[in-house]
Structures are given as C-alpha cells and as structure tokens.
Tab-separated table of C-alpha atoms in Angstrom:
chain	number	residue	atom	x	y	z
A	263	MET	CA	-20.542	14.722	4.701
A	264	LYS	CA	-17.990	17.418	3.657
A	265	ILE	CA	-19.560	20.700	2.437
A	266	ARG	CA	-16.920	22.571	0.408
A	267	LYS	CA	-19.023	24.857	-1.881
A	268	ALA	CA	-21.771	27.391	-1.247
A	269	VAL	CA	-24.049	28.937	-3.948
A	270	PHE	CA	-25.155	32.529	-3.545
A	271	PRO	CA	-28.122	33.349	-5.798
A	272	VAL	CA	-27.640	37.218	-6.446
A	273	ALA	CA	-29.478	37.692	-9.735
A	274	GLY	CA	-32.637	39.138	-8.191
A	275	LEU	CA	-33.962	42.623	-8.925
A	276	GLY	CA	-34.546	43.764	-5.422
A	277	THR	CA	-37.922	45.212	-6.152
A	278	ARG	CA	-38.941	45.404	-2.512
A	279	VAL	CA	-36.312	48.032	-1.757
A	280	LEU	CA	-36.695	50.236	-4.819
A	281	PRO	CA	-35.497	52.870	-5.726
A	282	ALA	CA	-32.289	52.054	-3.810
A	283	THR	CA	-31.726	49.103	-6.022
A	284	LYS	CA	-32.464	50.717	-9.403
A	285	ALA	CA	-28.740	50.932	-10.218
A	286	MET	CA	-27.147	49.112	-7.297
A	287	PRO	CA	-27.481	45.406	-6.555
A	288	LYS	CA	-29.412	44.825	-3.385
A	289	GLU	CA	-26.700	42.559	-2.191
A	290	MET	CA	-24.302	45.622	-2.073
A	291	LEU	CA	-26.601	47.556	0.234
A	292	THR	CA	-24.721	48.116	3.438
A	293	ILE	CA	-25.565	46.961	6.878
A	294	VAL	CA	-23.518	49.368	9.117
A	295	ASP	CA	-20.272	49.441	7.022
A	296	LYS	CA	-20.323	46.072	5.131
A	297	PRO	CA	-22.544	45.040	2.049
A	298	LEU	CA	-24.920	42.290	2.636
A	299	ILE	CA	-23.006	39.885	0.382
A	300	GLN	CA	-19.877	40.308	2.537
A	301	TYR	CA	-21.811	39.140	5.676
A	302	VAL	CA	-22.999	36.004	4.067
A	303	VAL	CA	-19.624	35.120	2.636
A	304	ASP	CA	-18.108	35.724	6.050
A	305	GLU	CA	-20.730	33.274	7.448
A	306	ALA	CA	-19.777	30.728	4.828
A	307	LYS	CA	-16.089	31.086	5.577
A	308	GLU	CA	-16.682	30.548	9.276
A	309	ALA	CA	-18.461	27.312	8.375
A	310	GLY	CA	-15.564	25.976	6.346
A	311	ILE	CA	-16.665	26.663	2.922
A	312	GLU	CA	-13.820	26.707	0.467
A	313	HIS	CA	-15.476	27.712	-2.858
A	314	PHE	CA	-17.921	30.513	-3.296
A	315	VAL	CA	-20.256	30.378	-6.269
A	316	PHE	CA	-22.234	33.421	-7.310
A	317	VAL	CA	-25.186	33.176	-9.660
A	318	THR	CA	-25.490	36.664	-11.028
A	319	GLY	CA	-27.518	38.664	-13.576
A	320	ARG	CA	-27.411	41.910	-15.463
A	321	ASN	CA	-25.832	44.917	-13.668
A	322	LYS	CA	-24.328	42.696	-10.980
A	323	GLY	CA	-20.633	43.194	-12.043
A	324	VAL	CA	-19.954	45.318	-9.016
A	325	ILE	CA	-20.341	42.151	-6.802
A	326	GLU	CA	-17.407	40.545	-8.631
A	327	ASP	CA	-15.485	43.679	-8.379
A	328	HIS	CA	-16.048	43.781	-4.585
A	329	PHE	CA	-14.344	40.410	-4.148
A	330	ASP	CA	-11.349	41.488	-6.402
A	331	ARG	CA	-8.302	43.469	-5.476
A	332	MET	CA	-8.407	47.235	-6.252
A	333	PHE	CA	-4.712	48.139	-6.788
A	334	GLU	CA	-5.397	51.881	-6.931
A	335	LEU	CA	-7.092	51.755	-3.446
A	336	ASP	CA	-4.378	49.538	-2.019
A	337	THR	CA	-1.630	51.840	-3.306
A	338	THR	CA	-3.306	54.979	-1.961
A	339	LEU	CA	-3.897	53.564	1.504
A	340	ALA	CA	-0.258	52.333	1.638
A	341	ALA	CA	1.126	55.762	0.560
A	342	ARG	CA	-0.875	57.567	3.304
A	343	GLY	CA	0.938	55.510	5.922
A	344	ASN	CA	-1.803	55.818	8.625
A	345	LYS	CA	-4.406	53.494	7.068
A	346	LYS	CA	-3.098	50.179	8.274
A	347	ALA	CA	-6.524	49.191	9.867
A	348	GLU	CA	-8.304	49.731	6.592
A	349	GLN	CA	-5.651	47.746	4.695
A	350	ASP	CA	-6.081	44.912	7.163
A	351	ILE	CA	-9.874	44.867	6.634
A	352	LEU	CA	-9.558	44.822	2.888
A	353	ALA	CA	-6.994	41.942	3.069
A	354	ARG	CA	-9.182	40.087	5.510
A	355	ASP	CA	-12.144	40.242	3.169
A	356	GLN	CA	-10.268	39.186	0.085
A	357	PRO	CA	-10.966	35.582	-0.977
A	358	GLU	CA	-8.078	33.354	-2.027
A	359	ALA	CA	-7.207	33.124	-5.740
A	360	GLY	CA	-9.543	30.661	-7.422
A	361	ALA	CA	-11.961	30.493	-4.480
A	362	THR	CA	-14.785	32.314	-6.293
A	363	SER	CA	-16.845	31.419	-9.395
A	364	PHE	CA	-19.426	33.504	-11.268
A	365	THR	CA	-22.179	32.290	-13.559
A	366	ARG	CA	-25.089	34.048	-15.140
A	367	GLN	CA	-28.808	33.535	-14.747
A	368	GLN	CA	-29.988	35.173	-17.938
A	369	ALA	CA	-33.718	35.385	-17.064
A	370	PRO	CA	-35.476	35.703	-13.743
A	371	LEU	CA	-36.942	32.193	-13.614
A	372	GLY	CA	-36.848	31.714	-9.849
A	373	LEU	CA	-34.669	30.386	-7.060
A	374	GLY	CA	-34.735	26.864	-8.411
A	375	HIS	CA	-33.380	27.893	-11.754
A	376	ALA	CA	-30.679	30.065	-10.122
A	377	VAL	CA	-29.463	27.002	-8.182
A	378	TRP	CA	-29.517	24.964	-11.317
A	379	CYS	CA	-27.330	27.421	-13.120
A	380	ALA	CA	-24.472	26.520	-10.748
A	381	ARG	CA	-24.654	22.777	-11.530
A	382	ASP	CA	-21.347	22.516	-13.492
A	383	ILE	CA	-19.411	24.443	-10.899
A	384	VAL	CA	-20.812	22.506	-7.949
A	385	GLY	CA	-20.359	19.124	-9.629
A	386	ASP	CA	-21.327	15.872	-7.907
A	387	GLU	CA	-20.985	16.767	-4.226
A	388	PRO	CA	-23.352	18.174	-1.566
A	389	PHE	CA	-23.435	21.996	-1.301
A	390	ALA	CA	-24.857	24.877	0.633
A	391	VAL	CA	-27.272	27.487	-0.686
A	392	VAL	CA	-27.183	30.802	1.089
A	393	LEU	CA	-29.637	33.701	0.328
A	394	PRO	CA	-27.713	36.975	0.721
A	395	ASP	CA	-30.719	39.058	1.758
A	396	GLU	CA	-31.278	37.007	4.936
A	397	LEU	CA	-28.841	37.671	7.770
A	398	VAL	CA	-28.656	35.722	11.051
A	399	LEU	CA	-26.992	37.538	13.835
A	400	ASN	CA	-25.263	34.880	15.957
A	401	SER	CA	-21.983	33.215	16.699
A	402	PRO	CA	-21.537	30.607	15.503
A	403	GLY	CA	-23.374	31.547	12.293
A	404	CYS	CA	-26.412	29.734	11.007
A	405	LEU	CA	-24.480	27.784	8.278
A	406	LYS	CA	-21.835	26.580	10.734
A	407	GLN	CA	-24.716	25.224	12.895
A	408	MET	CA	-26.133	23.405	9.996
A	409	ILE	CA	-22.880	21.865	8.844
A	410	GLU	CA	-22.212	20.779	12.453
A	411	ALA	CA	-25.663	19.084	12.392
A	412	ALA	CA	-24.969	17.514	9.080
A	413	ALA	CA	-21.856	15.840	10.335
A	414	LYS	CA	-24.076	13.809	12.745
A	415	LEU	CA	-26.081	12.423	9.801
A	416	GLY	CA	-25.134	9.788	7.164
A	417	GLY	CA	-25.604	9.320	3.543
A	418	LYS	CA	-27.707	11.320	1.240
A	419	SER	CA	-29.047	13.848	3.781
A	420	ASN	CA	-30.491	17.298	3.060
A	421	LEU	CA	-30.927	20.110	5.669
A	422	LEU	CA	-33.043	23.130	5.923
A	423	ALA	CA	-32.685	26.087	8.318
A	424	VAL	CA	-36.074	26.699	9.881
A	425	GLU	CA	-37.545	29.129	12.399
A	426	ALA	CA	-40.924	29.596	14.253
A	427	VAL	CA	-43.234	32.174	12.851
A	428	PRO	CA	-46.597	33.351	14.275
A	429	ASP	CA	-49.333	30.901	13.645
A	430	ASP	CA	-51.437	33.585	11.949
A	431	LEU	CA	-48.551	34.320	9.451
A	432	THR	CA	-47.773	30.818	8.238
A	433	HIS	CA	-49.612	31.467	4.984
A	434	GLN	CA	-46.831	33.919	4.014
A	435	TYR	CA	-43.971	31.390	4.203
A	436	GLY	CA	-42.791	27.979	3.007
A	437	ILE	CA	-43.607	25.696	5.896
A	438	CYS	CA	-42.243	22.181	6.733
A	439	GLY	CA	-43.984	19.347	8.647
A	440	VAL	CA	-42.245	18.007	11.818
A	441	GLY	CA	-41.498	14.291	11.972
A	442	LYS	CA	-39.314	12.343	14.322
A	443	ARG	CA	-36.915	14.524	16.455
A	444	LEU	CA	-33.246	13.535	16.491
A	445	ALA	CA	-32.174	16.293	18.799
A	446	LYS	CA	-33.576	19.317	20.595
A	447	ASN	CA	-32.981	21.503	17.520
A	448	MET	CA	-33.107	18.933	14.688
A	449	PHE	CA	-35.941	16.741	13.345
A	450	GLU	CA	-36.997	14.758	10.283
A	451	VAL	CA	-38.994	16.802	7.836
A	452	ASP	CA	-42.449	15.465	7.106
A	453	GLY	CA	-43.546	17.336	4.082
A	454	MET	CA	-43.092	20.887	2.684
A	455	VAL	CA	-45.661	23.214	1.542
A	456	GLU	CA	-45.268	26.659	0.062
A	457	LYS	CA	-47.547	29.451	1.503
A	458	PRO	CA	-50.327	27.078	2.828
A	459	PRO	CA	-53.837	28.614	3.128
A	460	LYS	CA	-54.585	30.046	6.506
A	461	GLY	CA	-55.434	27.326	9.051
A	462	THR	CA	-53.815	24.525	7.060
A	463	ALA	CA	-50.094	24.694	7.872
A	464	PRO	CA	-48.500	21.463	9.172
A	465	SER	CA	-46.490	23.422	11.724
A	466	ASN	CA	-45.290	27.066	12.392
A	467	LEU	CA	-41.745	26.374	11.319
A	468	SER	CA	-40.851	28.411	8.210
A	469	ILE	CA	-38.034	27.382	5.714
A	470	THR	CA	-35.527	30.166	5.785
A	471	GLY	CA	-32.530	31.095	3.439
A	472	ARG	CA	-30.040	28.453	4.359
A	473	TYR	CA	-29.934	24.998	2.694
A	474	ILE	CA	-27.644	21.991	2.433
A	475	LEU	CA	-28.529	19.957	-0.579
A	476	GLN	CA	-27.320	16.886	-2.319
A	477	PRO	CA	-26.286	17.152	-6.126
A	478	GLU	CA	-29.282	14.930	-7.242
A	479	ILE	CA	-31.320	18.144	-6.970
A	480	PHE	CA	-29.821	19.368	-10.203
A	481	LYS	CA	-31.233	16.579	-12.223
A	482	ILE	CA	-34.746	17.266	-10.790
A	483	LEU	CA	-34.312	21.047	-11.489
A	484	GLU	CA	-33.431	20.271	-15.009
A	485	THR	CA	-37.012	19.225	-15.869
A	486	GLN	CA	-38.843	20.973	-12.993
A	487	GLU	CA	-42.050	22.640	-14.208
A	488	ARG	CA	-42.753	26.189	-13.261
A	489	GLY	CA	-44.687	26.670	-10.083
A	490	ALA	CA	-45.826	29.716	-8.037
A	491	GLY	CA	-45.103	33.050	-9.749
A	492	ASN	CA	-44.560	31.204	-13.051
A	493	GLU	CA	-41.026	30.450	-11.707
A	494	ILE	CA	-38.974	27.185	-11.079
A	495	GLN	CA	-39.375	26.770	-7.366
A	496	LEU	CA	-36.661	25.213	-5.277
A	497	THR	CA	-39.278	23.974	-2.803
A	498	ASP	CA	-41.028	21.943	-5.597
A	499	ALA	CA	-37.743	20.304	-6.473
A	500	MET	CA	-36.991	19.483	-2.828
A	501	LYS	CA	-40.307	17.911	-2.397
A	502	THR	CA	-39.481	15.566	-5.311
A	503	LEU	CA	-36.074	14.822	-3.957
A	504	ALA	CA	-37.644	14.025	-0.477
A	505	LYS	CA	-39.261	10.906	-2.003
A	506	THR	CA	-35.833	9.239	-2.244
A	507	GLN	CA	-33.633	11.179	0.210
A	508	SER	CA	-34.037	12.378	3.786
A	509	PHE	CA	-34.574	16.030	4.751
A	510	TYR	CA	-33.999	17.395	8.182
A	511	GLY	CA	-34.932	20.690	9.760
A	512	VAL	CA	-32.431	22.643	11.912
A	513	GLU	CA	-33.856	25.122	14.321
A	514	PHE	CA	-30.819	27.555	14.382
A	515	GLU	CA	-29.863	29.861	17.152
A	516	GLY	CA	-29.731	33.560	16.342
A	517	GLU	CA	-31.778	36.498	15.202
A	518	ARG	CA	-32.856	36.424	11.614
A	519	HIS	CA	-33.228	39.655	9.641
A	520	ASP	CA	-35.029	39.938	6.280
A	521	CYS	CA	-32.927	42.582	4.614
A	522	GLY	CA	-34.935	42.364	1.347
A	523	SER	CA	-37.624	44.476	3.050
A	524	LYS	CA	-37.257	48.147	4.001
A	525	SER	CA	-38.264	47.538	7.599
A	526	GLY	CA	-36.046	44.495	7.862
A	527	PHE	CA	-33.182	46.344	6.401
A	528	LEU	CA	-33.520	49.219	8.924
A	529	ARG	CA	-33.980	46.755	11.772
A	530	ALA	CA	-30.717	44.868	10.770
A	531	ASN	CA	-28.637	47.987	10.741
A	532	ILE	CA	-29.694	48.829	14.343
A	533	ALA	CA	-29.194	45.193	15.444
A	534	TYR	CA	-25.734	44.854	13.945
A	535	GLY	CA	-24.733	48.314	15.052
A	536	MET	CA	-25.787	47.499	18.663
A	537	ALA	CA	-23.750	44.271	18.470
A	538	ARG	CA	-20.590	46.100	17.972
A	539	ASP	CA	-18.488	47.384	20.922
A	540	ASP	CA	-17.166	50.312	18.903
A	541	LEU	CA	-20.653	51.598	17.980
A	542	ARG	CA	-23.015	50.496	20.721
A	543	ASP	CA	-22.752	53.510	23.055
A	544	GLY	CA	-22.846	56.108	20.311
A	545	LEU	CA	-25.731	54.475	18.613
A	546	ARG	CA	-27.702	54.247	21.924
A	547	ALA	CA	-27.108	58.006	22.601
A	548	GLU	CA	-28.208	58.928	19.112
A	549	MET	CA	-31.337	56.809	19.462
A	550	LYS	CA	-32.203	58.341	22.860
A	551	LYS	CA	-31.850	61.854	21.462
A	552	TYR	CA	-34.122	60.998	18.528
A	553	LEU	CA	-36.720	59.427	20.684
A	554	GLU	CA	-36.799	62.387	22.999
A	555	LYS	CA	-37.735	64.832	20.164
C-alpha cells in the first residue's frame, strides 16, 4: 500500500490560543525556530510523502508563502556572504516544484469536510491525514511508523495513530475499541466513539492526529450528516467505512504535544528545545535561574 499524498487541514481559527491567532494562522506559530506546519511537513517527508495537500481558509495565505521561494531574502543572504547556514536551511525546507497543492474550505464545517475538500487532488488512492497542531517528538516520526505498519497489511486497510490517556479523561477524546492484536503496537479497531460518557469508554486509547485512509472515505463524506458541534465529523465517516473495510490502531512511539492549547504549546517549546544539542545546555541554565527566583 503506497502512500504518496498527505492532507493537512489548516483552515481552523485557532481559538484556543487567541489572541496570538487573531491575525496569524496557528500553524505558523513557532516551536523554537520553526512554525508548526514545517514540523509536520518534515515528518511527512521523512515518511516518504511526495505530494503535500493543504486545505486552507481565509487569512491563511502566509502558509503558501512559507513554502514558496522568497527571492529578496535569498538575494540578501547571498550578498552578505556569511549566511550560508541560513541559506542551506531555507533550501532544505523548500518543497520541490509541483509537490504542494492548496485548496479552500470556505466554511468551518469540521475536519471531515476539510478532508473532503481535498478529494479531487488526492484522487483514487490511499492517503494520510496529518493535523498540524499535534506534534510527536520521536525518530522515526509517527507517520513513518504508521506507513511501515501499513506495509504489513493488505488490501483496503485504514490506520489510526492512538495513544493511552488516563481512564478518568477518556470522555474528552475520540476512543477506539481494541480487537485482535496483530503485533505489540498494532491491533484491529473494534469500534470508535467520540467523547464517550464517563465510565463507558471501550478502552483508554485515544485517536490522535494521524490517519491513513482509503479513498472510499470521500464518497461517505459527500453525504455525511453533521454530527457533534454541528460539523461534519471524520470519526462518523470512519465508523461507516469500518463496516466494509478494516481499521487498525497503531500505538506509536514518541511524545505527543497538543500545540493547539496554550499549555501544550509552551510544553512543546521546552521539549523540542531540550531535544536540540545546540540549545539544551543554555535552556537548562535559563530554566534553573528562573526556578531559583
């Protein structure tokens, strides 16, 4: 099962981190020195993704600009003569010509609707969905782990990245049931439920922001009724697809960060800073001074 394309839903308003996102897309908020969207695109590149599909909305044009060349900046850095490292970073992050596509979600109708907006670009092939405000700190990345797991499966298989959450918090997440185990970190999904009432969750494994889906999901989303929040929910469409196709959960390795919340965003900055050899000692020293106040 070759996965060539990834869909990045980036049309959200980022209301959980206002006022930072009043004029700036939340996907462009920086973790250390890179915007969120760059981290997830890098994760997709590592996993072998060849085509990056962005589902955007109003005031999101800066995301498209980020993945374009800025000739003025390139020229200025070259003229200074001592900015080779910066030039190399910009060249490294530049997608190949024709490797990115952008389409609009004109109304905030939910994740399922955002995925459906990418139908014509994805076409009739399996694809990944990556939520940009969820980062997973690990090597190999979460999506690469999922694609490696998908290679062991046959036919029309769908995969969900899952992680354990505290039992008393399962009502805050989409939860999947656990069926037959195929490997230590992979199992057949036995049902999905969005934010189950306390004490009713089929497991403590939450569905996170990485999916590998078959193209038949688009036909279901086309007529999917609105669900929770009066939005077209991807989970509802996946439950329908699960009646005819297999779903598997992949318990990925790595530390997940919900950067769509203020506390998660701050935690991610510290974690990613501490993971870098060039920043770790300085950050540790600054944190020590702060805690001693």
